[in-house]
Amino acid sequence: MTEQAKWNFDNSYTRLPQPFFARLKPNPVRSPKLVLFNEPLATALGLNGEALQQPEGVAVLAGNVIPEGGEALAQAYAGHQFGHFTMLGDGRALLIGEQITPDGNRFDIQLKGSGRTPFSRGGDGRAALGPMLREFLISEAMHALGIPTTRSLAVVTTGEEIWRETELPGAVLTRVAKSHLRVGTFQYAAGRGEVSDVKTLADYAIKRHYPELAESENPYLSLLEQVISRQAKLISQWQLVGFVHGVMNTDNMTISGETIDYGPCAFMDNYDPATVFSSIDTQGRYAYGNQPQIANWNLARFAETLVPLLAEDETKGVEMAQSAIEGFKGQYVSNWLAGMRKKLGLFNAEDGDKDFVEKLLRLMHEHEADYTNTFRLLTLGQPEKTAMNGAAEFSEWLEQWQQRQSRQAQTKDEAMKLMRTNNPAVIPRNHRVEEALAAAVDEEDDSLVKQLIAVLKEPYAYSEEQERYAEVPERCQHGYVTYCGT
Ligand code: AMP
Ligand code: MG
């Protein structure tokens, strides 16, 4: 079987000191059944997709069998959850190994919903089908949008019911990630009070994600700067597509710069910085407009853990950490502005660009214009179809935009092409996602989920088929609420 599926595992995490993980045995489930499988991802990982979809392969994806070469473990980590520090760890996930791909890359293969671990606290270690399908769908959509993210290889139902507020079908998601190192992993190491643990972890992170930094003058400062710069880029990409993560706790922020943990996330419809979907985010801490600031706060927690490694003198270390953290905002804004220019077909930079973009956003806010569709309609040359049509200020803005474009060397056609590759024609619309998940969970009909996944594969295609998926929900759908689904 092992040869057939072509698992090719290494287990570098098991070579870290013991406190970083707990070894685990499989927690078999009754009758695994494959619901979704990501064939192109399997191929990219060097896996044999056909073999994996056979019962023996599915047994692995359900966590019933650990393939030869894999060493199952749960990772320890901590995290600030809604601002409060807690010791956590994989309470319902199992790392089965690190797949080494044919081109020599390394990816964690993690089963989510695979049963209890020493870190489960009061939880059952399980996951419900709906949220696992949701993670598959949205993480793959993010990938197609060109946004760094963990990927989804498969969803398997377990044949067991789990109890949330009601009885739900249980499921296991196979998550693929550059690693599962989080800000919270560093907080865990630092929280134990052993600087040597933080150093071991930082060396591991450098080796795994930023090997070129090992030679730099101060590798730990370089690590901090790199993570800041990856996150500044990542969050700008979220903002540019209107993605609301929903639970930006420090344990849900990666060192690799990948988006992780698709719990209560959702895409914003009408532009509003205060947009919150998560039922538990009652204070709006993780609202759309707060995401850059929260990322900055989380990175400051990361920096704190590295202080003892930055310099022998603590005051000096703190200064270095602070000055690195202060770099976040500028980097974020410049990434975001560069992305906005592309969304508006602008190739060059002018002084007034930020104000110009903010004016459009303000108008969108005032007129409750749909974020994605405004840019889509501008791309299609149909500004008259936006919710702002008829407003004098919008006409003025359009005029300014014309003039702004005419001041660049590129033709209108080139500008339009740039817009088409930067403004998605489709995003995972909340009502579409819900409709598809309801069919899969309530009717055991996964055709809508599969269709939606297919449509979201090429978000910049502007195909006829996609038009239906660009429709915004009825007004009564305002106030969409998401749940963590744990
Ligand atoms: P999350 O909200 O998914 O980021 O999870 C936060 C923490 O709660 C992590 O330590 C998870 O492993 C843990 N957790 C979430 N759901 C469960 C569950 N059903 N059983 C045990 N632990 C869980
Ligand atoms: Mg998490």
Short mmCIF file of C-alpha atoms and ligand atoms in Angstrom, two decimals:
data_model
loop_
_atom_site.label_atom_id
_atom_site.label_comp_id
_atom_site.label_asym_id
_atom_site.label_seq_id
_atom_site.Cartn_x
_atom_site.Cartn_y
_atom_site.Cartn_z
CA MET A 1 0.00 0.00 0.00
CA THR A 2 2.76 2.42 1.01
CA GLU A 3 4.46 2.04 -2.36
CA GLN A 4 1.16 2.47 -4.11
CA ALA A 5 0.12 5.70 -2.45
CA LYS A 6 3.72 6.94 -2.58
CA TRP A 7 3.88 8.45 0.86
CA ASN A 8 7.44 9.67 1.25
CA PHE A 9 7.73 10.83 4.82
CA ASP A 10 10.37 12.46 6.90
CA ASN A 11 9.59 13.47 10.47
CA SER A 12 11.82 16.40 11.37
CA TYR A 13 9.40 17.58 14.08
CA THR A 14 10.03 14.42 16.08
CA ARG A 15 13.68 15.46 16.30
CA LEU A 16 12.74 18.56 18.30
CA PRO A 17 12.85 18.22 22.08
CA GLN A 18 9.98 16.31 23.64
CA PRO A 19 7.98 19.25 25.05
CA PHE A 20 7.15 20.41 21.53
CA PHE A 21 4.90 17.46 20.71
CA ALA A 22 3.19 14.31 21.93
CA ARG A 23 3.42 11.06 20.01
CA LEU A 24 0.06 9.51 19.26
CA LYS A 25 -1.55 6.33 18.11
CA PRO A 26 -4.36 6.36 15.54
CA ASN A 27 -7.88 6.87 16.81
CA PRO A 28 -9.79 4.71 14.33
CA VAL A 29 -13.23 5.70 13.09
CA ARG A 30 -16.05 3.34 12.16
CA SER A 31 -16.50 3.57 8.40
CA PRO A 32 -14.46 6.10 6.47
CA LYS A 33 -15.89 7.35 3.22
CA LEU A 34 -14.16 9.75 0.84
CA VAL A 35 -16.20 12.85 0.06
CA LEU A 36 -13.70 15.24 -1.55
CA PHE A 37 -10.31 14.53 -3.02
CA ASN A 38 -7.84 17.00 -4.53
CA GLU A 39 -6.22 15.10 -7.38
CA PRO A 40 -3.94 17.93 -8.66
CA LEU A 41 -2.62 18.54 -5.15
CA ALA A 42 -1.98 14.81 -4.68
CA THR A 43 0.03 14.79 -7.89
CA ALA A 44 2.00 17.88 -6.88
CA LEU A 45 2.86 16.15 -3.62
CA GLY A 46 4.15 13.12 -5.51
CA LEU A 47 1.26 10.98 -4.30
CA ASN A 48 -0.66 8.42 -6.29
CA GLY A 49 -4.17 9.85 -6.27
CA GLU A 50 -5.76 6.68 -7.55
CA ALA A 51 -4.29 4.53 -4.78
CA LEU A 52 -5.24 7.08 -2.16
CA GLN A 53 -8.88 6.89 -3.17
CA GLN A 54 -8.96 3.12 -2.62
CA PRO A 55 -10.12 1.83 0.77
CA GLU A 56 -6.55 1.40 2.04
CA GLY A 57 -5.71 4.96 1.04
CA VAL A 58 -8.90 6.33 2.58
CA ALA A 59 -8.07 4.50 5.83
CA VAL A 60 -4.98 6.73 6.03
CA LEU A 61 -6.97 9.89 5.26
CA ALA A 62 -9.35 8.96 8.09
CA GLY A 63 -6.53 8.44 10.56
CA ASN A 64 -7.23 4.71 10.95
CA VAL A 65 -3.81 3.70 9.66
CA ILE A 66 -0.51 5.55 9.80
CA PRO A 67 1.44 4.82 6.63
CA GLU A 68 4.90 3.34 6.85
CA GLY A 69 7.45 6.06 7.51
CA GLY A 70 4.94 8.33 9.23
CA GLU A 71 5.20 9.16 12.93
CA ALA A 72 1.94 10.49 14.28
CA LEU A 73 2.07 13.39 16.71
CA ALA A 74 0.14 16.32 18.09
CA GLN A 75 1.98 19.62 18.31
CA ALA A 76 2.15 21.72 21.42
CA TYR A 77 1.52 25.45 21.18
CA ALA A 78 0.05 28.34 23.07
CA GLY A 79 -1.79 31.41 21.92
CA HIS A 80 -3.55 34.63 22.65
CA GLN A 81 -7.20 33.91 22.00
CA PHE A 82 -9.14 37.15 21.73
CA GLY A 83 -6.27 38.74 23.63
CA HIS A 84 -6.06 36.15 26.44
CA PHE A 85 -3.03 33.90 26.75
CA THR A 86 -3.71 30.14 26.95
CA MET A 87 -1.72 26.93 26.59
CA LEU A 88 -3.23 25.01 23.69
CA GLY A 89 -1.85 22.40 21.27
CA ASP A 90 -3.44 20.20 18.63
CA GLY A 91 -6.61 19.14 20.36
CA ARG A 92 -8.14 17.51 17.33
CA ALA A 93 -5.35 17.20 14.81
CA LEU A 94 -2.69 14.66 14.07
CA LEU A 95 0.47 15.30 12.08
CA ILE A 96 1.15 12.01 10.30
CA GLY A 97 4.39 13.02 8.65
CA GLU A 98 6.14 15.49 6.37
CA GLN A 99 5.76 14.54 2.74
CA ILE A 100 8.90 15.14 0.70
CA THR A 101 7.76 15.96 -2.82
CA PRO A 102 9.53 14.89 -6.01
CA ASP A 103 10.99 18.40 -6.28
CA GLY A 104 12.38 18.19 -2.76
CA ASN A 105 9.86 20.35 -0.91
CA ARG A 106 8.48 19.43 2.49
CA PHE A 107 4.83 19.61 3.51
CA ASP A 108 3.12 18.70 6.75
CA ILE A 109 0.31 16.20 6.25
CA GLN A 110 -2.12 16.80 9.06
CA LEU A 111 -5.45 15.19 9.80
CA LYS A 112 -7.95 17.55 11.36
CA GLY A 113 -10.80 16.00 13.33
CA SER A 114 -8.83 12.83 13.99
CA GLY A 115 -9.69 12.32 17.66
CA ARG A 116 -8.59 13.26 21.13
CA THR A 117 -4.99 14.12 22.01
CA PRO A 118 -3.24 15.10 25.26
CA PHE A 119 -4.12 18.71 24.30
CA SER A 120 -7.85 18.18 23.80
CA ARG A 121 -8.88 19.63 27.16
CA GLY A 122 -12.68 19.23 27.26
CA GLY A 123 -13.08 18.71 23.52
CA ASP A 124 -13.97 15.50 21.68
CA GLY A 125 -11.13 15.83 19.18
CA ARG A 126 -13.56 15.53 16.33
CA ALA A 127 -14.83 17.78 13.56
CA ALA A 128 -18.14 18.06 11.77
CA LEU A 129 -18.55 17.55 8.04
CA GLY A 130 -19.82 21.09 7.27
CA PRO A 131 -16.80 22.99 8.65
CA MET A 132 -14.34 20.54 7.07
CA LEU A 133 -15.95 20.98 3.65
CA ARG A 134 -15.87 24.71 4.27
CA GLU A 135 -12.14 24.66 4.99
CA PHE A 136 -11.52 22.59 1.84
CA LEU A 137 -13.57 24.95 -0.29
CA ILE A 138 -12.26 28.25 1.03
CA SER A 139 -8.61 27.27 1.38
CA GLU A 140 -8.59 26.00 -2.21
CA ALA A 141 -10.34 29.19 -3.34
CA MET A 142 -7.69 31.27 -1.57
CA HIS A 143 -4.97 29.25 -3.29
CA ALA A 144 -6.60 29.88 -6.66
CA LEU A 145 -6.72 33.59 -5.85
CA GLY A 146 -2.94 33.46 -5.46
CA ILE A 147 -2.95 33.89 -1.69
CA PRO A 148 -0.52 31.80 0.40
CA THR A 149 -2.52 29.24 2.35
CA THR A 150 -2.58 25.76 3.76
CA ARG A 151 -4.19 23.41 1.24
CA SER A 152 -6.78 20.66 1.48
CA LEU A 153 -6.11 17.19 0.13
CA ALA A 154 -9.26 15.36 1.18
CA VAL A 155 -12.39 15.23 3.29
CA VAL A 156 -13.50 11.86 4.63
CA THR A 157 -16.65 11.19 6.62
CA THR A 158 -16.12 8.94 9.61
CA GLY A 159 -19.44 7.11 9.76
CA GLU A 160 -19.76 8.44 13.31
CA GLU A 161 -22.03 11.16 14.59
CA ILE A 162 -20.63 13.93 16.69
CA TRP A 163 -22.56 16.11 19.05
CA ARG A 164 -22.45 19.88 18.76
CA GLU A 165 -25.68 21.73 19.38
CA THR A 166 -27.24 18.92 17.47
CA GLU A 167 -26.04 15.59 16.05
CA LEU A 168 -23.79 16.05 13.02
CA PRO A 169 -21.84 13.77 10.70
CA GLY A 170 -18.19 13.56 11.72
CA ALA A 171 -15.40 14.16 9.21
CA VAL A 172 -11.64 14.38 8.87
CA LEU A 173 -9.85 16.93 6.68
CA THR A 174 -6.34 16.31 5.37
CA ARG A 175 -4.53 19.61 5.62
CA VAL A 176 -1.30 20.28 3.77
CA ALA A 177 0.95 23.04 5.04
CA LYS A 178 4.50 24.29 4.59
CA SER A 179 4.54 23.75 8.34
CA HIS A 180 2.27 24.24 11.30
CA LEU A 181 4.70 26.50 13.13
CA ARG A 182 2.72 29.36 14.57
CA VAL A 183 3.37 32.51 16.54
CA GLY A 184 1.77 30.43 19.29
CA THR A 185 4.45 27.74 18.97
CA PHE A 186 7.05 30.37 19.89
CA GLN A 187 4.86 31.62 22.71
CA TYR A 188 4.67 28.07 23.99
CA ALA A 189 8.46 27.73 23.97
CA ALA A 190 8.98 31.13 25.59
CA GLY A 191 6.22 30.48 28.11
CA ARG A 192 8.07 27.44 29.41
CA GLY A 193 10.86 29.78 30.41
CA GLU A 194 13.68 28.01 28.59
CA VAL A 195 15.54 30.28 26.18
CA SER A 196 17.24 27.20 24.76
CA ASP A 197 13.82 25.89 23.62
CA VAL A 198 13.09 29.16 21.82
CA LYS A 199 16.48 28.98 20.16
CA THR A 200 15.93 25.38 19.05
CA LEU A 201 12.57 26.33 17.60
CA ALA A 202 13.93 29.45 15.87
CA ASP A 203 16.77 27.43 14.34
CA TYR A 204 14.23 24.86 13.16
CA ALA A 205 12.00 27.57 11.63
CA ILE A 206 14.97 29.16 9.86
CA LYS A 207 16.14 25.84 8.49
CA ARG A 208 12.68 24.90 7.33
CA HIS A 209 11.40 28.19 5.92
CA TYR A 210 14.19 30.69 5.55
CA PRO A 211 17.43 28.68 5.13
CA GLU A 212 19.17 31.66 3.49
CA LEU A 213 18.95 33.55 6.79
CA ALA A 214 21.22 31.13 8.62
CA GLU A 215 24.21 33.00 7.19
CA SER A 216 22.99 36.49 8.05
CA GLU A 217 24.63 38.61 10.74
CA ASN A 218 21.78 38.14 13.20
CA PRO A 219 19.66 35.20 11.97
CA TYR A 220 16.99 35.70 14.66
CA LEU A 221 16.49 39.34 13.77
CA SER A 222 16.34 38.32 10.11
CA LEU A 223 13.75 35.67 10.99
CA LEU A 224 11.63 38.26 12.74
CA GLU A 225 11.94 40.65 9.79
CA GLN A 226 11.06 37.95 7.28
CA VAL A 227 7.98 36.82 9.16
CA ILE A 228 6.87 40.46 9.47
CA SER A 229 7.36 40.98 5.78
CA ARG A 230 5.51 37.77 4.79
CA GLN A 231 2.61 38.66 7.04
CA ALA A 232 2.50 42.24 5.76
CA LYS A 233 2.16 40.81 2.26
CA LEU A 234 -0.37 38.16 3.30
CA ILE A 235 -2.68 40.52 5.17
CA SER A 236 -2.57 42.99 2.28
CA GLN A 237 -3.75 40.15 0.01
CA TRP A 238 -6.60 39.35 2.39
CA GLN A 239 -7.69 42.98 2.43
CA LEU A 240 -7.48 43.26 -1.34
CA VAL A 241 -9.94 40.38 -1.87
CA GLY A 242 -12.17 41.23 1.11
CA PHE A 243 -11.32 38.14 3.14
CA VAL A 244 -12.23 38.22 6.83
CA HIS A 245 -10.31 35.53 8.73
CA GLY A 246 -12.50 35.81 11.77
CA VAL A 247 -10.22 34.35 14.41
CA MET A 248 -6.77 35.90 14.18
CA ASN A 249 -5.55 34.48 17.46
CA THR A 250 -1.77 34.15 17.68
CA ASP A 251 -2.08 30.37 17.36
CA ASN A 252 -3.71 30.94 13.99
CA MET A 253 -0.83 32.96 12.53
CA THR A 254 1.89 31.00 10.77
CA ILE A 255 5.63 31.55 10.63
CA SER A 256 5.61 30.51 6.95
CA GLY A 257 3.19 33.30 6.00
CA GLU A 258 0.41 30.93 4.95
CA THR A 259 -3.23 31.58 5.84
CA ILE A 260 -4.28 28.94 8.36
CA ASP A 261 -7.39 27.80 10.17
CA TYR A 262 -10.56 28.36 8.24
CA GLY A 263 -13.07 28.47 11.03
CA PRO A 264 -15.49 31.36 10.94
CA CYS A 265 -13.88 33.10 7.96
CA ALA A 266 -15.94 34.62 5.14
CA PHE A 267 -15.72 37.11 2.31
CA MET A 268 -17.16 40.57 2.74
CA ASP A 269 -20.09 41.49 0.50
CA ASN A 270 -20.78 45.24 0.75
CA TYR A 271 -17.70 47.23 1.68
CA ASP A 272 -17.65 47.98 5.37
CA PRO A 273 -14.50 48.00 7.52
CA ALA A 274 -16.60 46.92 10.51
CA THR A 275 -17.60 43.64 8.83
CA VAL A 276 -17.58 40.73 11.29
CA PHE A 277 -19.11 37.33 10.61
CA SER A 278 -18.01 35.22 13.54
CA SER A 279 -20.68 34.60 16.16
CA ILE A 280 -18.09 34.69 18.95
CA ASP A 281 -16.44 37.94 17.90
CA THR A 282 -18.92 40.09 19.73
CA GLN A 283 -16.50 43.00 20.18
CA GLY A 284 -15.48 43.09 16.51
CA ARG A 285 -11.84 42.53 17.47
CA TYR A 286 -11.24 40.67 14.21
CA ALA A 287 -13.36 42.88 11.95
CA TYR A 288 -12.18 43.32 8.34
CA GLY A 289 -10.77 46.78 8.96
CA ASN A 290 -8.89 45.67 12.09
CA GLN A 291 -6.97 42.83 10.48
CA PRO A 292 -3.76 44.76 9.71
CA GLN A 293 -3.63 46.14 13.24
CA ILE A 294 -4.27 42.72 14.77
CA ALA A 295 -1.53 41.16 12.64
CA ASN A 296 0.78 43.87 13.95
CA TRP A 297 -0.21 43.04 17.54
CA ASN A 298 0.30 39.31 16.96
CA LEU A 299 3.72 39.93 15.44
CA ALA A 300 4.66 41.96 18.51
CA ARG A 301 3.89 38.85 20.59
CA PHE A 302 6.17 36.87 18.25
CA ALA A 303 8.92 39.49 18.60
CA GLU A 304 8.71 39.30 22.39
CA THR A 305 9.52 35.60 22.33
CA LEU A 306 12.67 36.29 20.30
CA VAL A 307 14.03 39.14 22.47
CA PRO A 308 16.52 36.95 24.40
CA LEU A 309 17.94 35.72 21.09
CA LEU A 310 18.27 39.12 19.46
CA ALA A 311 20.96 40.56 21.72
CA GLU A 312 22.73 39.67 24.94
CA ASP A 313 21.58 42.91 26.49
CA GLU A 314 17.83 42.79 27.06
CA THR A 315 17.25 46.52 26.49
CA LYS A 316 19.04 46.26 23.18
CA GLY A 317 16.99 43.17 22.28
CA VAL A 318 13.74 44.97 23.05
CA GLU A 319 14.82 47.95 20.94
CA MET A 320 15.65 45.70 18.01
CA ALA A 321 12.31 43.90 18.30
CA GLN A 322 10.41 47.18 18.50
CA SER A 323 12.10 48.69 15.54
CA ALA A 324 11.41 45.56 13.45
CA ILE A 325 7.73 45.63 14.48
CA GLU A 326 7.47 49.29 13.58
CA GLY A 327 8.31 48.27 10.03
CA PHE A 328 5.07 46.30 9.64
CA LYS A 329 2.70 49.16 9.01
CA GLY A 330 4.70 50.78 6.22
CA GLN A 331 5.21 47.45 4.49
CA TYR A 332 1.55 46.56 4.80
CA VAL A 333 0.38 49.90 3.39
CA SER A 334 2.79 49.79 0.49
CA ASN A 335 1.79 46.21 -0.41
CA TRP A 336 -1.87 47.12 -0.15
CA LEU A 337 -1.50 50.27 -2.23
CA ALA A 338 0.49 48.42 -4.88
CA GLY A 339 -2.34 45.85 -5.03
CA MET A 340 -5.00 48.55 -5.22
CA ARG A 341 -3.19 50.23 -8.11
CA LYS A 342 -3.32 46.92 -10.00
CA LYS A 343 -7.02 46.56 -9.19
CA LEU A 344 -7.54 49.96 -10.80
CA GLY A 345 -5.33 49.29 -13.82
CA LEU A 346 -2.57 51.62 -12.70
CA PHE A 347 1.01 50.73 -13.54
CA ASN A 348 2.81 53.69 -12.05
CA ALA A 349 2.66 55.41 -8.66
CA GLU A 350 1.52 58.96 -7.99
CA ASP A 351 1.48 60.92 -4.76
CA GLY A 352 -2.28 61.19 -4.44
CA ASP A 353 -2.99 57.47 -5.03
CA LYS A 354 -3.81 56.56 -1.45
CA ASP A 355 -6.39 59.34 -1.12
CA PHE A 356 -7.77 58.43 -4.51
CA VAL A 357 -8.31 54.78 -3.52
CA GLU A 358 -9.70 55.75 -0.13
CA LYS A 359 -12.23 58.02 -1.78
CA LEU A 360 -13.57 55.08 -3.79
CA LEU A 361 -13.75 52.96 -0.62
CA ARG A 362 -15.58 55.69 1.23
CA LEU A 363 -18.14 55.91 -1.56
CA MET A 364 -18.51 52.14 -1.57
CA HIS A 365 -19.12 52.24 2.16
CA GLU A 366 -21.67 55.04 1.92
CA HIS A 367 -23.58 53.38 -0.90
CA GLU A 368 -23.27 49.82 0.49
CA ALA A 369 -21.59 48.78 -2.73
CA ASP A 370 -20.50 45.17 -3.04
CA TYR A 371 -16.71 45.08 -2.71
CA THR A 372 -15.88 42.33 -5.21
CA ASN A 373 -18.49 43.34 -7.74
CA THR A 374 -17.51 47.00 -7.74
CA PHE A 375 -14.02 46.08 -8.93
CA ARG A 376 -15.46 43.46 -11.26
CA LEU A 377 -17.79 46.02 -12.86
CA LEU A 378 -15.01 48.58 -13.18
CA THR A 379 -12.97 45.85 -14.88
CA LEU A 380 -15.84 45.12 -17.25
CA GLY A 381 -16.20 48.83 -18.04
CA GLN A 382 -19.67 48.95 -16.46
CA PRO A 383 -19.42 51.51 -13.65
CA GLU A 384 -23.06 52.41 -14.25
CA LYS A 385 -24.03 49.04 -12.75
CA THR A 386 -22.42 49.77 -9.38
CA ALA A 387 -24.43 50.90 -6.39
CA MET A 388 -22.70 54.28 -6.57
CA ASN A 389 -24.06 55.12 -9.98
CA GLY A 390 -25.71 58.53 -10.10
CA ALA A 391 -23.80 59.95 -7.15
CA ALA A 392 -22.02 63.16 -8.14
CA GLU A 393 -18.95 62.22 -6.14
CA PHE A 394 -18.71 58.90 -7.96
CA SER A 395 -18.89 60.63 -11.37
CA GLU A 396 -16.14 62.90 -10.16
CA TRP A 397 -14.10 59.91 -9.05
CA LEU A 398 -14.60 58.19 -12.43
CA GLU A 399 -13.42 61.35 -14.16
CA GLN A 400 -10.34 61.43 -11.92
CA TRP A 401 -9.73 57.77 -12.72
CA GLN A 402 -9.87 58.44 -16.48
CA GLN A 403 -7.36 61.23 -16.07
CA ARG A 404 -5.16 59.15 -13.80
CA GLN A 405 -5.05 56.34 -16.38
CA SER A 406 -4.33 58.73 -19.21
CA ARG A 407 -1.21 59.93 -17.37
CA GLN A 408 0.45 56.55 -17.73
CA ALA A 409 2.25 55.13 -20.74
CA GLN A 410 0.15 51.97 -21.00
CA THR A 411 -2.94 51.73 -23.18
CA LYS A 412 -6.50 51.30 -21.92
CA ASP A 413 -6.36 47.73 -23.12
CA GLU A 414 -3.27 46.99 -21.06
CA ALA A 415 -4.91 48.61 -18.03
CA MET A 416 -7.97 46.42 -18.50
CA LYS A 417 -5.81 43.29 -18.68
CA LEU A 418 -4.07 44.25 -15.46
CA MET A 419 -7.46 44.68 -13.81
CA ARG A 420 -8.71 41.34 -15.04
CA THR A 421 -5.82 39.51 -13.43
CA ASN A 422 -6.25 41.34 -10.14
CA ASN A 423 -10.00 41.55 -9.63
CA PRO A 424 -11.62 38.16 -9.13
CA ALA A 425 -14.82 37.57 -11.09
CA VAL A 426 -15.90 35.14 -8.39
CA ILE A 427 -15.22 34.64 -4.71
CA PRO A 428 -16.79 32.08 -2.37
CA ARG A 429 -20.01 34.01 -1.79
CA ASN A 430 -21.47 33.25 1.60
CA HIS A 431 -24.90 32.26 0.33
CA ARG A 432 -23.35 29.95 -2.27
CA VAL A 433 -21.11 28.34 0.32
CA GLU A 434 -24.01 27.81 2.71
CA GLU A 435 -26.26 26.42 0.01
CA ALA A 436 -23.58 23.94 -1.08
CA LEU A 437 -22.73 22.86 2.48
CA ALA A 438 -26.39 22.41 3.39
CA ALA A 439 -26.91 20.08 0.41
CA ALA A 440 -23.83 18.07 1.34
CA VAL A 441 -24.64 17.78 5.04
CA ASP A 442 -28.44 17.56 5.03
CA GLU A 443 -29.06 15.75 1.73
CA GLU A 444 -25.74 13.92 1.34
CA ASP A 445 -25.52 15.61 -2.05
CA ASP A 446 -21.99 16.87 -2.64
CA SER A 447 -22.58 18.01 -6.23
CA LEU A 448 -23.00 21.69 -5.31
CA VAL A 449 -19.78 21.72 -3.28
CA LYS A 450 -17.93 20.15 -6.19
CA GLN A 451 -19.42 22.64 -8.67
CA LEU A 452 -18.49 25.56 -6.46
CA ILE A 453 -14.93 24.26 -6.05
CA ALA A 454 -14.66 23.97 -9.84
CA VAL A 455 -15.95 27.52 -10.44
CA LEU A 456 -13.56 28.96 -7.84
CA LYS A 457 -10.55 27.26 -9.40
CA GLU A 458 -10.10 30.07 -11.93
CA PRO A 459 -11.32 33.22 -10.24
CA TYR A 460 -9.88 35.49 -12.91
CA ALA A 461 -11.42 33.65 -15.88
CA TYR A 462 -14.42 35.99 -16.33
CA SER A 463 -16.27 33.09 -17.94
CA GLU A 464 -19.97 33.18 -18.68
CA GLU A 465 -20.57 30.35 -16.23
CA GLN A 466 -19.14 32.48 -13.44
CA GLU A 467 -21.69 35.26 -13.79
CA ARG A 468 -24.27 33.35 -11.81
CA TYR A 469 -21.80 32.99 -8.99
CA ALA A 470 -21.07 36.71 -8.90
CA GLU A 471 -24.61 37.56 -7.83
CA VAL A 472 -24.84 39.11 -4.41
CA PRO A 473 -27.20 37.71 -1.81
CA GLU A 474 -30.62 39.21 -1.22
CA ARG A 475 -30.65 42.02 1.30
CA CYS A 476 -32.09 39.76 3.96
CA GLN A 477 -28.80 37.87 3.92
CA HIS A 478 -27.02 40.88 5.40
CA GLY A 479 -25.96 39.95 8.88
CA TYR A 480 -24.50 36.61 7.80
CA VAL A 481 -23.11 34.77 10.82
CA THR A 482 -20.38 32.13 10.87
CA TYR A 483 -19.49 29.65 13.59
CA CYS A 484 -16.17 28.19 14.59
CA GLY A 485 -17.61 24.77 13.98
CA THR A 486 -15.44 23.13 16.57
P1 AMP B 1 -9.21 26.73 16.63
O1 AMP B 1 -10.33 27.59 17.06
O2 AMP B 1 -9.59 25.70 15.60
O3 AMP B 1 -8.00 27.50 16.26
O4 AMP B 1 -8.82 25.86 17.91
C1 AMP B 1 -8.34 26.40 19.09
C2 AMP B 1 -7.89 25.31 20.01
O5 AMP B 1 -8.97 24.47 20.38
C3 AMP B 1 -6.85 24.38 19.40
O6 AMP B 1 -5.96 24.02 20.42
C4 AMP B 1 -7.66 23.21 18.95
O7 AMP B 1 -6.91 22.03 18.85
C5 AMP B 1 -8.72 23.11 20.05
N1 AMP B 1 -9.94 22.46 19.59
C6 AMP B 1 -10.84 22.94 18.71
N2 AMP B 1 -11.85 22.06 18.54
C7 AMP B 1 -11.59 20.99 19.32
C8 AMP B 1 -12.25 19.75 19.59
N3 AMP B 1 -13.41 19.43 18.99
N4 AMP B 1 -11.67 18.90 20.45
C9 AMP B 1 -10.51 19.21 21.05
N5 AMP B 1 -9.84 20.36 20.85
C10 AMP B 1 -10.36 21.24 20.00
MG MG B 2 -6.30 27.08 15.38
#
